[in-house]
Amino acid sequence: MSAVAQLAGVGVRRGDRWILDNVDLDVEEGQRWVLVGPNGAGKTTLLQILAAQLHPTVGLVEILDEILGAADVFELRPRIGMASSALVHRIPDQEKVGNIVVSAAWAVVGRWNEAYDDQDVARARELLERMGLAGMVDRTWGTLSEGERKRVEIARALMTDPELLLLDEPAAGLDLAGREQLVDVLSSIFTDPDAPASVLVTHHLEEIPAGITHALVMADGHIVAAGPVETTLTSDVFSDAFGMPLTVSHADGRWNARAAH
Ligand SMILES: Nc1ncnc2c1ncn2[C@@H]1O[C@H](COP(=O)(O)OP(=O)(O)OP(=O)(O)O)[C@@H](O)[C@H]1O
């Protein structure tokens, strides 16, 4: 297996505080990571580094064989698919779903209605179908439910056939049905051997899809535990990360965490 992302001694300082501190991480081809931890743990900051959108204060970051700081990030970023709520705020309500997905091929938002080629349009259509959104190509963004919007974001992130896929809390704000549909879609992506190496950030263990191979648990800017998911998502690790006694369980392919009594 070859390395997709390697971080060594990475730290990010803001004011007088290290919001990421001494983070080491190796993401290899074929691996699907879940990144969990309390509010303010540094999850989004770490994802921004993996997306080549943020340069650390200290440490070495190598993504897709490019060293951050030496690489041309405008060449690197299109090789990374990212779905986060930051993009969504820039999409006009009247924009068509098909355009939102296909315009990822240009790594732009807001330059809609380009003359896209047929191959790109066909790929966007196929991705939307895979996300359970068949027939929605011509629907406008403003008419979609939250759950449908999240799945459009993921289709857009996959549009460029990225070598690294980053998903920041894709199930945030979804109702139970929306969450379950999303977990299904993510399970089908992560169990596909051709899918890119992936990192999924979530607050809730119930949102962990099938196919996740590794877990990184963070708290207060540092790594509490990292490694294969089965041996990393434990009651001890979670109790340590969240500062309260927690019981972690795994049954029928789904994870759960609750207060230990
Ligand atoms: N530009 C900044 N200046 C100062 N502090 C920052 C900055 N960006 C992030 N932080 C702080 O760094 C910490 C980590 O933030 P980050 O968003 O990475 O955490 P997170 O684990 O994603 O949190 P959440 O689960 O709440 O989304 C937080 O305490 C946040 O307030």
Short mmCIF file of C-alpha atoms and ligand atoms in Angstrom, two decimals:
data_model
loop_
_atom_site.label_atom_id
_atom_site.label_comp_id
_atom_site.label_asym_id
_atom_site.label_seq_id
_atom_site.Cartn_x
_atom_site.Cartn_y
_atom_site.Cartn_z
CA MET A 1 0.00 0.00 0.00
CA SER A 2 1.22 3.48 -0.70
CA ALA A 3 0.76 6.58 1.43
CA VAL A 4 -1.99 9.01 0.48
CA ALA A 5 -1.36 11.42 3.36
CA GLN A 6 1.44 11.55 5.91
CA LEU A 7 1.60 14.01 8.78
CA ALA A 8 4.58 14.15 11.13
CA GLY A 9 4.78 16.36 14.20
CA VAL A 10 2.05 18.64 12.89
CA GLY A 11 0.97 21.58 15.04
CA VAL A 12 -1.27 24.59 14.43
CA ARG A 13 -0.93 27.59 16.72
CA ARG A 14 -3.61 30.27 17.02
CA GLY A 15 -2.85 33.08 19.48
CA ASP A 16 -1.16 31.50 22.49
CA ARG A 17 -2.83 28.11 21.96
CA TRP A 18 -1.90 25.00 19.99
CA ILE A 19 -5.21 23.95 18.42
CA LEU A 20 -3.39 20.96 16.88
CA ASP A 21 -0.45 19.58 18.76
CA ASN A 22 2.10 17.01 17.61
CA VAL A 23 -0.19 15.12 15.24
CA ASP A 24 1.24 12.12 13.38
CA LEU A 25 -0.97 10.35 10.87
CA ASP A 26 -0.52 7.96 7.96
CA VAL A 27 -3.44 7.42 5.59
CA GLU A 28 -2.72 4.65 3.11
CA GLU A 29 -4.42 3.73 -0.15
CA GLY A 30 -7.56 1.67 0.48
CA GLN A 31 -8.04 2.96 4.02
CA ARG A 32 -11.24 4.68 5.20
CA TRP A 33 -10.76 6.67 8.41
CA VAL A 34 -13.29 8.05 10.83
CA LEU A 35 -12.18 11.07 12.85
CA VAL A 36 -14.04 11.59 16.13
CA GLY A 37 -13.69 13.76 19.22
CA PRO A 38 -15.45 16.41 21.29
CA ASN A 39 -16.26 19.95 20.11
CA GLY A 40 -13.10 21.93 19.62
CA ALA A 41 -10.87 18.83 19.41
CA GLY A 42 -9.30 20.05 16.17
CA LYS A 43 -11.09 17.75 13.71
CA THR A 44 -11.99 20.42 11.15
CA THR A 45 -8.53 21.97 11.44
CA LEU A 46 -6.95 18.60 10.67
CA LEU A 47 -9.32 18.08 7.74
CA GLN A 48 -8.37 21.50 6.33
CA ILE A 49 -4.72 20.44 6.40
CA LEU A 50 -5.56 17.19 4.60
CA ALA A 51 -7.49 19.26 2.04
CA ALA A 52 -4.35 21.38 1.42
CA GLN A 53 -6.32 24.43 2.53
CA LEU A 54 -4.35 25.15 5.68
CA HIS A 55 -0.63 25.12 6.28
CA PRO A 56 0.48 24.01 9.75
CA THR A 57 2.60 26.16 12.04
CA VAL A 58 5.05 23.26 12.50
CA GLY A 59 5.50 19.76 11.13
CA LEU A 60 5.66 17.96 7.82
CA VAL A 61 2.63 17.25 5.63
CA GLU A 62 2.81 15.10 2.51
CA ILE A 63 -0.39 14.63 0.53
CA LEU A 64 -0.54 12.53 -2.66
CA ASP A 65 3.26 12.61 -2.85
CA GLU A 66 3.36 16.41 -2.64
CA ILE A 67 4.91 18.27 0.29
CA LEU A 68 2.64 21.01 1.60
CA GLY A 69 4.53 24.27 1.37
CA ALA A 70 6.50 23.17 -1.69
CA ALA A 71 3.59 21.89 -3.82
CA ASP A 72 1.37 23.95 -6.10
CA VAL A 73 -1.87 23.72 -4.10
CA PHE A 74 -3.92 24.69 -7.15
CA GLU A 75 -2.76 21.47 -8.81
CA LEU A 76 -3.11 19.43 -5.63
CA ARG A 77 -6.60 20.52 -4.51
CA PRO A 78 -8.53 19.12 -7.52
CA ARG A 79 -7.10 15.69 -6.63
CA ILE A 80 -8.87 15.90 -3.26
CA GLY A 81 -12.66 15.64 -2.94
CA MET A 82 -14.10 17.57 -0.02
CA ALA A 83 -17.67 17.84 1.21
CA SER A 84 -18.29 20.34 3.98
CA SER A 85 -21.00 22.79 4.86
CA ALA A 86 -18.69 25.66 3.83
CA LEU A 87 -19.41 25.04 0.13
CA VAL A 88 -23.15 24.83 0.57
CA HIS A 89 -23.55 28.46 1.67
CA ARG A 90 -22.22 29.60 -1.70
CA ILE A 91 -24.79 27.72 -3.82
CA PRO A 92 -27.67 29.86 -5.11
CA ASP A 93 -31.17 28.43 -4.46
CA GLN A 94 -32.08 28.49 -8.15
CA GLU A 95 -29.01 26.44 -9.21
CA LYS A 96 -29.69 23.06 -10.80
CA VAL A 97 -28.43 19.93 -9.05
CA GLY A 98 -26.72 18.65 -12.22
CA ASN A 99 -24.71 21.87 -12.54
CA ILE A 100 -23.65 21.79 -8.90
CA VAL A 101 -22.14 18.33 -9.37
CA VAL A 102 -20.65 18.77 -12.83
CA SER A 103 -19.00 22.13 -12.05
CA ALA A 104 -16.68 20.31 -9.60
CA ALA A 105 -14.75 19.24 -12.71
CA TRP A 106 -13.61 22.86 -12.91
CA ALA A 107 -13.03 23.06 -9.12
CA VAL A 108 -15.27 26.11 -9.00
CA VAL A 109 -18.50 27.19 -7.43
CA GLY A 110 -20.44 30.08 -8.89
CA ARG A 111 -19.37 29.62 -12.52
CA TRP A 112 -22.48 27.73 -13.42
CA ASN A 113 -23.83 26.95 -16.87
CA GLU A 114 -20.47 26.32 -18.50
CA ALA A 115 -20.56 24.26 -21.69
CA TYR A 116 -19.91 20.92 -19.99
CA ASP A 117 -18.98 17.97 -22.14
CA ASP A 118 -21.27 14.97 -22.44
CA GLN A 119 -18.92 12.67 -20.55
CA ASP A 120 -18.96 14.95 -17.50
CA VAL A 121 -22.73 15.29 -17.62
CA ALA A 122 -23.09 11.49 -17.83
CA ARG A 123 -20.74 11.04 -14.85
CA ALA A 124 -22.68 13.58 -12.77
CA ARG A 125 -25.91 11.77 -13.61
CA GLU A 126 -24.42 8.40 -12.65
CA LEU A 127 -23.08 9.77 -9.33
CA LEU A 128 -26.46 11.26 -8.48
CA GLU A 129 -28.05 7.89 -9.18
CA ARG A 130 -25.53 6.25 -6.89
CA MET A 131 -26.48 8.73 -4.17
CA GLY A 132 -30.15 7.76 -4.51
CA LEU A 133 -30.93 10.99 -6.37
CA ALA A 134 -31.88 9.60 -9.78
CA GLY A 135 -34.07 11.99 -11.75
CA MET A 136 -33.01 15.03 -9.70
CA VAL A 137 -30.53 16.52 -12.19
CA ASP A 138 -32.86 19.37 -13.10
CA ARG A 139 -34.20 20.07 -9.61
CA THR A 140 -33.07 23.36 -8.08
CA TRP A 141 -30.96 23.48 -4.92
CA GLY A 142 -33.60 25.50 -3.05
CA THR A 143 -36.16 22.69 -3.39
CA LEU A 144 -33.99 19.94 -1.84
CA SER A 145 -34.26 18.54 1.68
CA GLU A 146 -31.20 18.71 3.94
CA GLY A 147 -30.56 15.00 3.38
CA GLU A 148 -30.72 15.37 -0.40
CA ARG A 149 -28.36 18.36 -0.23
CA LYS A 150 -25.79 16.34 1.73
CA ARG A 151 -25.88 13.62 -0.90
CA VAL A 152 -25.47 16.19 -3.70
CA GLU A 153 -22.40 17.53 -1.85
CA ILE A 154 -20.91 14.04 -1.78
CA ALA A 155 -21.66 13.48 -5.48
CA ARG A 156 -19.85 16.76 -6.20
CA ALA A 157 -16.89 15.69 -4.05
CA LEU A 158 -16.63 12.44 -6.06
CA MET A 159 -17.07 14.13 -9.46
CA THR A 160 -13.36 14.67 -10.13
CA ASP A 161 -12.56 11.04 -9.25
CA PRO A 162 -10.42 12.22 -6.30
CA GLU A 163 -7.53 10.26 -4.84
CA LEU A 164 -8.50 11.41 -1.33
CA LEU A 165 -12.08 11.98 -0.14
CA LEU A 166 -12.76 14.19 2.90
CA LEU A 167 -16.21 14.45 4.47
CA ASP A 168 -16.80 16.91 7.33
CA GLU A 169 -19.82 15.90 9.41
CA PRO A 170 -22.01 14.91 6.44
CA ALA A 171 -24.88 13.78 8.69
CA ALA A 172 -25.04 16.96 10.80
CA GLY A 173 -28.57 18.33 11.02
CA LEU A 174 -30.27 15.35 9.37
CA ASP A 175 -33.37 13.63 10.75
CA LEU A 176 -33.33 9.91 11.44
CA ALA A 177 -34.44 8.88 7.92
CA GLY A 178 -31.96 11.30 6.31
CA ARG A 179 -29.15 10.00 8.50
CA GLU A 180 -29.92 6.38 7.70
CA GLN A 181 -30.07 7.08 3.95
CA LEU A 182 -26.74 8.86 4.20
CA VAL A 183 -25.15 6.02 6.19
CA ASP A 184 -26.34 3.63 3.45
CA VAL A 185 -24.81 5.78 0.70
CA LEU A 186 -21.53 6.14 2.61
CA SER A 187 -21.45 2.39 3.29
CA SER A 188 -21.74 1.70 -0.43
CA ILE A 189 -18.90 4.14 -1.16
CA PHE A 190 -16.59 2.89 1.59
CA THR A 191 -17.09 -0.80 0.83
CA ASP A 192 -16.30 -0.20 -2.86
CA PRO A 193 -12.67 -1.31 -3.38
CA ASP A 194 -12.27 1.34 -6.09
CA ALA A 195 -13.29 4.20 -3.80
CA PRO A 196 -10.56 6.66 -2.83
CA ALA A 197 -8.84 6.72 0.57
CA SER A 198 -11.23 8.63 2.79
CA VAL A 199 -11.48 10.56 6.05
CA LEU A 200 -14.92 11.10 7.57
CA VAL A 201 -15.44 13.48 10.51
CA THR A 202 -18.39 12.78 12.76
CA HIS A 203 -19.61 13.47 16.30
CA HIS A 204 -21.77 10.40 16.51
CA LEU A 205 -20.64 6.78 16.38
CA GLU A 206 -24.10 5.84 15.03
CA GLU A 207 -23.10 7.64 11.83
CA ILE A 208 -20.11 5.40 11.13
CA PRO A 209 -20.83 3.52 7.89
CA ALA A 210 -19.74 0.03 6.91
CA GLY A 211 -16.31 -0.09 5.30
CA ILE A 212 -14.55 2.18 7.80
CA THR A 213 -11.17 0.56 8.47
CA HIS A 214 -9.41 3.00 10.83
CA ALA A 215 -10.26 5.51 13.53
CA LEU A 216 -8.56 8.60 14.90
CA VAL A 217 -9.83 9.89 18.24
CA MET A 218 -8.84 13.44 19.12
CA ALA A 219 -9.31 15.71 22.13
CA ASP A 220 -8.05 19.21 22.78
CA GLY A 221 -5.81 19.30 19.71
CA HIS A 222 -4.02 16.02 20.26
CA ILE A 223 -4.45 12.38 19.29
CA VAL A 224 -5.94 10.19 22.00
CA ALA A 225 -5.79 7.01 19.90
CA ALA A 226 -5.35 6.01 16.28
CA GLY A 227 -5.37 2.69 14.45
CA PRO A 228 -7.67 -0.06 13.18
CA VAL A 229 -11.27 0.84 14.02
CA GLU A 230 -12.04 -2.25 16.10
CA THR A 231 -9.17 -1.72 18.51
CA THR A 232 -9.35 2.09 18.60
CA LEU A 233 -13.03 2.82 19.27
CA THR A 234 -13.06 1.46 22.82
CA SER A 235 -14.84 2.55 26.00
CA ASP A 236 -11.48 3.50 27.60
CA VAL A 237 -10.41 5.66 24.65
CA PHE A 238 -13.79 7.41 24.47
CA SER A 239 -13.99 7.97 28.23
CA ASP A 240 -10.53 9.55 28.05
CA ALA A 241 -11.37 11.74 25.02
CA PHE A 242 -14.71 13.00 26.35
CA GLY A 243 -13.70 13.20 30.02
CA MET A 244 -16.61 11.09 31.25
CA PRO A 245 -17.26 7.36 31.69
CA LEU A 246 -18.62 6.05 28.38
CA THR A 247 -19.50 2.62 27.06
CA VAL A 248 -18.80 1.98 23.38
CA SER A 249 -20.50 -0.93 21.67
CA HIS A 250 -20.52 -2.44 18.19
CA ALA A 251 -23.41 -4.69 17.11
CA ASP A 252 -24.91 -5.64 13.75
CA GLY A 253 -22.31 -3.50 11.99
CA ARG A 254 -23.24 -0.30 13.84
CA TRP A 255 -21.41 1.60 16.56
CA ASN A 256 -22.91 3.25 19.62
CA ALA A 257 -21.62 5.23 22.61
CA ARG A 258 -23.51 6.08 25.80
CA ALA A 259 -22.82 7.16 29.36
CA ALA A 260 -21.58 4.27 31.50
CA HIS A 261 -23.73 3.65 34.58
N1 LIG B 1 -8.57 30.88 13.41
C1 LIG B 1 -8.69 30.49 14.68
N2 LIG B 1 -8.30 31.30 15.69
C2 LIG B 1 -8.41 30.89 16.98
N3 LIG B 1 -8.90 29.70 17.35
C3 LIG B 1 -9.31 28.87 16.39
C4 LIG B 1 -9.22 29.20 15.00
N4 LIG B 1 -9.71 28.17 14.27
C5 LIG B 1 -10.08 27.23 15.17
N5 LIG B 1 -9.84 27.66 16.43
C6 LIG B 1 -10.10 26.90 17.67
O1 LIG B 1 -9.43 25.67 17.56
C7 LIG B 1 -10.17 24.63 18.19
C8 LIG B 1 -10.35 23.48 17.22
O2 LIG B 1 -11.28 23.87 16.21
P1 LIG B 1 -11.87 22.84 15.16
O3 LIG B 1 -12.96 23.55 14.40
O4 LIG B 1 -10.77 22.24 14.39
O5 LIG B 1 -12.50 21.75 16.12
P2 LIG B 1 -13.53 20.59 15.82
O6 LIG B 1 -13.01 19.37 16.49
O7 LIG B 1 -13.81 20.50 14.36
O8 LIG B 1 -14.80 21.13 16.59
P3 LIG B 1 -16.36 20.90 16.35
O9 LIG B 1 -16.61 19.47 16.67
O10 LIG B 1 -16.99 21.81 17.36
O11 LIG B 1 -16.68 21.26 14.93
C9 LIG B 1 -11.46 25.27 18.68
O12 LIG B 1 -11.33 25.55 20.04
C10 LIG B 1 -11.55 26.54 17.86
O13 LIG B 1 -12.22 27.56 18.58
#
